[in-house]
Amino acid sequence: MAKTIKQAKYKELGEKIIDAILQQQYLVGDLLPTEKELCQTHNISRYTAREALRYVQTAGLVDRRQGSGSRVLRNKLPNKINQFIHSVQDLLNFGEQTRFEIESCELQNITAEQAEIYAIAATTPFIKLAGVRLESHNKKPICYSVINQFKFDQSILPDISNKKKVLYAFVDAMKQVPIGRVEQSFSATIIPNDLCDKLGVPMYSAAMLIIRRYISKDNTLLLIAENIYPASRYTYSNVLEQS
């Protein structure tokens, strides 16, 4: 029997709120129900309510401010994905709130060139996943992702061609090992011609390349993710405060 994953409660509620906003049941400027109100209405935990509102925020439809609630910004999904990244958990939440359609999955060994770039030993084995990441709500392409997974269960190797099974194993592995830090690099680039159709953009489109190294608390390299975003689809938000 094929393994299925039930949609998380927060995501299910978040989708309902998004639909309500798109159908203008909440107008621009309206406040959404508070976490407490959502808990009472839907019989859910405070955590589920908080993650549901964060899910809606990630879609770019509301502005959330502590003490002021969640206010509707627009009644249409924005053209750009706005990542509100303040912590490792925010990164993981963003990954869970999107859909990853794997195009290829294979076992590889680090080449000499990659070893120099990644600062790890040559011939180190890893599982390479590549595919398009889509918005959860409307399935619009967000970016093309290449994930090089160094921490994996050897038992998955006989089923390396089973994309769904490998993806489930990947998610389980990331949940079992505590992430200590994420090292990020951002650079401007041009989308490769073979990715233009997949991302729905013209040739020679500008893009943002983001490379992230996920490292465990015991300083073990877990994975390296390379994501290429069309410039028209990506914006990054951050807040710096004076200490």
PDB file of C-alpha atoms in Angstrom, residues 50-51 54 57 83-95 179-184 186 212 214 236-240:
ATOM      1  CA  ARG A  50       0.090  30.331  15.264  1.00  0.00           C
ATOM      2  CA  GLU A  51       1.515  28.187  12.451  1.00  0.00           C
ATOM      3  CA  ARG A  54       2.324  32.157   9.739  1.00  0.00           C
ATOM      4  CA  GLN A  57       1.789  35.337   6.085  1.00  0.00           C
ATOM      5  CA  GLN A  83      10.592  34.989   2.786  1.00  0.00           C
ATOM      6  CA  PHE A  84      10.479  36.234   6.360  1.00  0.00           C
ATOM      7  CA  ILE A  85      13.595  34.475   7.607  1.00  0.00           C
ATOM      8  CA  HIS A  86      14.659  35.166  11.173  1.00  0.00           C
ATOM      9  CA  SER A  87      15.667  31.681  12.352  1.00  0.00           C
ATOM     10  CA  VAL A  88      16.440  28.111  11.323  1.00  0.00           C
ATOM     11  CA  GLN A  89      12.840  27.232  12.179  1.00  0.00           C
ATOM     12  CA  ASP A  90      11.589  29.829   9.685  1.00  0.00           C
ATOM     13  CA  LEU A  91      13.606  28.087   6.977  1.00  0.00           C
ATOM     14  CA  LEU A  92      12.137  24.719   7.895  1.00  0.00           C
ATOM     15  CA  ASN A  93       8.629  26.167   7.974  1.00  0.00           C
ATOM     16  CA  PHE A  94       9.086  27.600   4.482  1.00  0.00           C
ATOM     17  CA  GLY A  95      10.161  24.192   3.231  1.00  0.00           C
ATOM     18  CA  ILE A 179      20.163  21.423  13.160  1.00  0.00           C
ATOM     19  CA  GLY A 180      22.784  23.587  14.794  1.00  0.00           C
ATOM     20  CA  ARG A 181      23.183  26.267  12.153  1.00  0.00           C
ATOM     21  CA  VAL A 182      22.543  27.153   8.516  1.00  0.00           C
ATOM     22  CA  GLU A 183      25.230  28.905   6.483  1.00  0.00           C
ATOM     23  CA  GLN A 184      23.811  30.958   3.602  1.00  0.00           C
ATOM     24  CA  PHE A 186      23.305  34.849  -1.941  1.00  0.00           C
ATOM     25  CA  ARG A 212      22.508  26.873   2.183  1.00  0.00           C
ATOM     26  CA  TYR A 214      22.681  22.716   6.977  1.00  0.00           C
ATOM     27  CA  TYR A 236      13.895  38.728   1.046  1.00  0.00           C
ATOM     28  CA  SER A 237      12.783  40.446   4.241  1.00  0.00           C
ATOM     29  CA  ASN A 238      14.804  40.848   7.397  1.00  0.00           C
ATOM     30  CA  VAL A 239      14.813  43.075  10.432  1.00  0.00           C
ATOM     31  CA  LEU A 240      17.948  44.328  12.152  1.00  0.00           C
TER      32      LEU A 240
END
